[in-house]
Coordinates of C-alpha atoms in Angstrom, one line a residue:
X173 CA 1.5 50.8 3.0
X174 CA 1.0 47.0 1.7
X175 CA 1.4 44.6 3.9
X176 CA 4.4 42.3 2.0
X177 CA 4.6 39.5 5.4
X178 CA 4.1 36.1 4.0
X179 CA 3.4 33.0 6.1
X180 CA 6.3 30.5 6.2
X181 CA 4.6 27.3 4.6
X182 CA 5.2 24.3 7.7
X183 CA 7.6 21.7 7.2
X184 CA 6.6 18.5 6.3
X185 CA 5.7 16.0 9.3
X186 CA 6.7 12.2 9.7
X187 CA 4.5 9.5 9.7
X188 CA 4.2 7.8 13.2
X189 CA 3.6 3.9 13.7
X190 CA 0.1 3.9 15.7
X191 CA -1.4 0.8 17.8
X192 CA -4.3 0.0 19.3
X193 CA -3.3 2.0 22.1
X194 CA -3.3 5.2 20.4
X195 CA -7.0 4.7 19.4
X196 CA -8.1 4.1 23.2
X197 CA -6.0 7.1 23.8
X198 CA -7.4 9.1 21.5
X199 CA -10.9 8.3 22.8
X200 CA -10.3 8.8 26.5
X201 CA -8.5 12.0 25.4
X202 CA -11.3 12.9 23.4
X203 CA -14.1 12.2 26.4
X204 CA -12.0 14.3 28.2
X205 CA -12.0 17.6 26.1
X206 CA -16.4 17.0 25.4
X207 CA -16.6 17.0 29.2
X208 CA -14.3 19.9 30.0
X209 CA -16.1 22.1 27.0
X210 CA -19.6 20.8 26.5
X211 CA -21.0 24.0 25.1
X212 CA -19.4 23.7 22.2
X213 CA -19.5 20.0 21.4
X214 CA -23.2 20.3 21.8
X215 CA -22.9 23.6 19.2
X216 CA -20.4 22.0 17.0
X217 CA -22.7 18.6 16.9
X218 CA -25.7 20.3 16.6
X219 CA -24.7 21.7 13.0
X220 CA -24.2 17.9 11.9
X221 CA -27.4 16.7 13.6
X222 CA -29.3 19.7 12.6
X223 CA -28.1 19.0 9.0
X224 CA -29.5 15.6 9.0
X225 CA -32.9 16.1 10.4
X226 CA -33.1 18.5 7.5
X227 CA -32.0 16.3 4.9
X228 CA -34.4 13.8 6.4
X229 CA -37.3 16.0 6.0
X230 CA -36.7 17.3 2.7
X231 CA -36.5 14.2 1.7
X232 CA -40.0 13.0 1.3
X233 CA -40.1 14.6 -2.4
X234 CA -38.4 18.4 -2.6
X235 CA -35.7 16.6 -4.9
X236 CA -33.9 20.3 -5.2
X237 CA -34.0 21.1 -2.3
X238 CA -32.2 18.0 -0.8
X239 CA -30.0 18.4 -4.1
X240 CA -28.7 21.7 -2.6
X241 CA -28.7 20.9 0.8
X242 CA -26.8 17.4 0.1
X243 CA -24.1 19.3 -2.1
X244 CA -23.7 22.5 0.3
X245 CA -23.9 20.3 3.2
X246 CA -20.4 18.8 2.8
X247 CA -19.1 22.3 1.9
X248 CA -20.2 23.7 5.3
X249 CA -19.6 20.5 8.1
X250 CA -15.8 20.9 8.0
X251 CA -15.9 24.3 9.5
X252 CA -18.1 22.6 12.7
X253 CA -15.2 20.2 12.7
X254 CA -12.8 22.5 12.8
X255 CA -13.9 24.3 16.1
X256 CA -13.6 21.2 17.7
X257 CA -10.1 20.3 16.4
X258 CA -9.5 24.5 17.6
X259 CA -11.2 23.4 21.1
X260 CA -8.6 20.9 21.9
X261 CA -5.6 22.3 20.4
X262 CA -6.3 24.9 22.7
X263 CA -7.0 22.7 25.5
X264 CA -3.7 20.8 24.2
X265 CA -1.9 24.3 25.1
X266 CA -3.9 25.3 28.3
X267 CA -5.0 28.3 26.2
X268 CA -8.5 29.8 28.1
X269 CA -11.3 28.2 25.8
X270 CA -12.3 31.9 24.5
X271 CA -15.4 32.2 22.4
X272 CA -14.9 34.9 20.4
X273 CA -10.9 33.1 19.4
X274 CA -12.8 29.9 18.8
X275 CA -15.2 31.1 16.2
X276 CA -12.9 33.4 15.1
X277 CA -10.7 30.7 13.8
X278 CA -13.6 29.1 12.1
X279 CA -14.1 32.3 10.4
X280 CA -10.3 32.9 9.0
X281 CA -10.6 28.8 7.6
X282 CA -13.2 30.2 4.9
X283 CA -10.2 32.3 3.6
X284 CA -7.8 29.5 3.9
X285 CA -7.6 25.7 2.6
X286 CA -10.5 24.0 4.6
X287 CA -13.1 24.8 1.5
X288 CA -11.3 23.6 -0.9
X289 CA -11.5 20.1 1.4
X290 CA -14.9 20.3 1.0
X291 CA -15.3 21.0 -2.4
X292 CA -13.4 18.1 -3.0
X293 CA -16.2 16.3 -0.8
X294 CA -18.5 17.6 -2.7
X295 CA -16.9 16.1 -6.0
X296 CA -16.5 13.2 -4.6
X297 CA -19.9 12.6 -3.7
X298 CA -21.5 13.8 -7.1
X299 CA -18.8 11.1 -8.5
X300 CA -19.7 8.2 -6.3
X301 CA -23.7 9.4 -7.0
X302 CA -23.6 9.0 -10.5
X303 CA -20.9 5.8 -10.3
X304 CA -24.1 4.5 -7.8
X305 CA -26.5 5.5 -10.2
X306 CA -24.7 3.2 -13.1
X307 CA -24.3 0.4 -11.2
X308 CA -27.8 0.6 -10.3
X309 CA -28.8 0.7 -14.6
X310 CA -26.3 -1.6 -15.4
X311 CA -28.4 -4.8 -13.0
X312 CA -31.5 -3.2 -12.6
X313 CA -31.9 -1.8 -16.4
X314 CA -35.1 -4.1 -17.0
X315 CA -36.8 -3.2 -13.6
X316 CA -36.4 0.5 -13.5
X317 CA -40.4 0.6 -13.6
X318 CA -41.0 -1.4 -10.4
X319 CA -42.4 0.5 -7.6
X320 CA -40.1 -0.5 -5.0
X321 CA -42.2 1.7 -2.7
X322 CA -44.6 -0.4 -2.7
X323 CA -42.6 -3.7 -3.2
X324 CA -39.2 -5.0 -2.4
X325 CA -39.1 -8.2 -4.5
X326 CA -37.2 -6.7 -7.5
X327 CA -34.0 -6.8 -4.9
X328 CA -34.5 -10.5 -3.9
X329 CA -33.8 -11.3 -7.2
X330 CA -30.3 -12.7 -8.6
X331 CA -29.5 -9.4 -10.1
X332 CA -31.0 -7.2 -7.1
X333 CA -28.7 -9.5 -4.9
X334 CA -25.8 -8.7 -6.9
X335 CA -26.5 -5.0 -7.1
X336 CA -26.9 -4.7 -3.4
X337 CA -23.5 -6.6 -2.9
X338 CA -21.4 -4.7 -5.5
X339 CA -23.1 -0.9 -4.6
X340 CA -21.8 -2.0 -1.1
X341 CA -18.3 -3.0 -2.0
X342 CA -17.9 -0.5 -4.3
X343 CA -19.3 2.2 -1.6
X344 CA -17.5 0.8 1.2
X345 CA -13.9 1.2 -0.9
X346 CA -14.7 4.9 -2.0
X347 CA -16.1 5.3 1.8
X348 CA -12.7 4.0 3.3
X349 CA -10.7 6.2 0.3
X350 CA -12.2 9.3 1.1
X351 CA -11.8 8.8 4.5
X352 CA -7.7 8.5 4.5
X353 CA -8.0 11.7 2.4
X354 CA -9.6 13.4 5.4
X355 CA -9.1 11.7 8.1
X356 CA -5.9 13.6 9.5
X357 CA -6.2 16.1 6.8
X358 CA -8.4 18.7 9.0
X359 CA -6.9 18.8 12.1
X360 CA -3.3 19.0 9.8
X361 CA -5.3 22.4 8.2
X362 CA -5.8 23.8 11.9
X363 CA -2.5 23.2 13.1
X364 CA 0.0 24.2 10.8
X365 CA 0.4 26.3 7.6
X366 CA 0.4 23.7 4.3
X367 CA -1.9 23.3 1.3
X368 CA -5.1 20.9 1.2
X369 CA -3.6 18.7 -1.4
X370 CA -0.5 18.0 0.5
X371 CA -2.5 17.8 3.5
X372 CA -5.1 15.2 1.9
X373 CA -2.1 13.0 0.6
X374 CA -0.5 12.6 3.6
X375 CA -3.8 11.9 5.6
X376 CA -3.9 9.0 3.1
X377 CA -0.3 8.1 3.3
X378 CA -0.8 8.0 7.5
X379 CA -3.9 5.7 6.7
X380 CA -2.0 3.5 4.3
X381 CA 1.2 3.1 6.3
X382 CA -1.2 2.0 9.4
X383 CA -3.8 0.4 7.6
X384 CA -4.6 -1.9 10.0
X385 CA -5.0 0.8 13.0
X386 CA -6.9 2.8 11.0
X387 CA -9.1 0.7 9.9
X388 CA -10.6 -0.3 13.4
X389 CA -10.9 3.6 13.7
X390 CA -13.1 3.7 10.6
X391 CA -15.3 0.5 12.5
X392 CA -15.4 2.5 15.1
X393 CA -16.3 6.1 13.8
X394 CA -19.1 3.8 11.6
X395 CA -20.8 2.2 15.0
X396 CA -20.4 5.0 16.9
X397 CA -22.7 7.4 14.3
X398 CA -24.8 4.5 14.0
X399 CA -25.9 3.5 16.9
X400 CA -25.9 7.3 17.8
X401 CA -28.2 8.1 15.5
X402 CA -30.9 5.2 17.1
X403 CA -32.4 7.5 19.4
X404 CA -33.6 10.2 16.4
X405 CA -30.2 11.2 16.2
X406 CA -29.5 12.7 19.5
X407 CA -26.9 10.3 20.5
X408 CA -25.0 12.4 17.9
X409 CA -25.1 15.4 20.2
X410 CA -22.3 13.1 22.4
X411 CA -21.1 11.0 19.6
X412 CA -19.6 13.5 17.1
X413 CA -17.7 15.9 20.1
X414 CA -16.3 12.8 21.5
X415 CA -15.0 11.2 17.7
X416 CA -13.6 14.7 16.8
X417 CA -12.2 15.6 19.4
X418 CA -10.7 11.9 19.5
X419 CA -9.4 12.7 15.9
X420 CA -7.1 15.8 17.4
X421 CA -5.5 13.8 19.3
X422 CA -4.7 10.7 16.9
X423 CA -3.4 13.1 14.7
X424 CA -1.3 14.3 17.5
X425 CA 0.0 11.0 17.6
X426 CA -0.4 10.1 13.9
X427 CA 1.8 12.8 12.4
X428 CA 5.2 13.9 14.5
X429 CA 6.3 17.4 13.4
X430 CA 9.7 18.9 13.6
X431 CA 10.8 21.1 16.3

């Protein structure tokens, strides 16, 4: 007999005004959740961390191999996210913090809407690549022989200084973009039933409407990873459990859904 059930799509939340407060909320919230389930922060995190010490060693002239493992890696770190937006929703609900539940929502999201986030991620980045890549031609076209292993000097020039300064506004906007498509996007994936493109606009529409808010979260998320990743990296282990489970719980307060 075929099963004919169909799942109700959710209704469409409203958009909440956020402050300051919410953010040091959200990170005390999120503290919280790493310290009452470190296992799986530490597992989550180490899929991020583990990515980028590959990445980092690849790097020193496999160029297909980091091609692959730059493309796929997008395609794969949403689903570590996703277990620790599952970790405090079920926190949230004083649901036990059950392994086997826990990764087996992580498993059901590859049949859902959480890939087609990250092929969009993946898009995104071959877009900004090859925008990053004209840029570069477009000043540099007359210097593309330079070592610049060996020497720096063809950037202290006028039109080095210029391509530094637009590749960072220009990255900096698609980097702030991207991140109101997903920034409440993932956790609205977990939570209820609704498609990734609805999801994605009204992550950005959140971000727009409290630009200002949201912004400081993106300093925040940026100094965080940062200075996380001094110590080679393993200030991420804390780091990344702390900012996403944070993120559950600003979209908690972010995005008000009907009873």
């Amino acid at each position: 007999m075929t099963d004919t059930t169909e799942i109700q799509a959710s209704p469409r939340p409203d958009i909440a005004e956020l402050d300051r407060s919410d953010i040091l909320y959200a990170l005390d919230m999120g503290w919280k959740d790493f310290r009452r389930a470190p296992g799986f922060g530490l597992v989550f995190s180490g899929v991020y961390v583990l990515g980028g010490l590959i990445l980092l060693f690849v790097s020193g002239g496999f160029v297909s191999q980091t091609l692959i493992l730059a493309l796929g890696f997008p395609l794969l770190a949403p689903f570590a996210a996703v277990g620790l937006y599952e970790t405090s929703r079920r926190i949230e609900l004083g649901k036990p913090l059950d392994l086997y539940q826990i990764f087996g929502v992580i498993w059901k999201e590859k049949d859902r809407q959480i890939p087609w986030v990250g092929a969009i991620i993946v898009i995104y980045f071959l877009f900004y690549s090859f925008l990053a890549h004209m840029i570069f031609a477009l000043f540099m076209g007359l210097s593309v022989m330079t070592n610049v292993t060996s020497s720096l000097d063809v950037f202290l020039t006028t039109n080095g200084l210029t391509m530094i300064a637009v590749e960072m506004l220009i990255g900096a906007l698609m980097g702030f973009i991207l991140f109101g498509l997903t920034a409440f996007s993932l956790p609205l994936l977990v939570d209820k039933e609704i498609d990734f493109m609805t999801a994605m606009l009204l992550s950005f529409e959140a971000v727009r409407e409290n630009f200002g808010v949201m912004f400081l979260w993106a300093i925040i998320i940026a100094v965080y990873v940062v200075l996380a990743m001094i110590p080679a990296f393993l200030g991420l282990f804390i780091a990344l459990p702390v900012l996403g489970h944070a993120t559950w719980h600003l979209y908690r307060r972010a995005l008000i859904h009907p009873e």
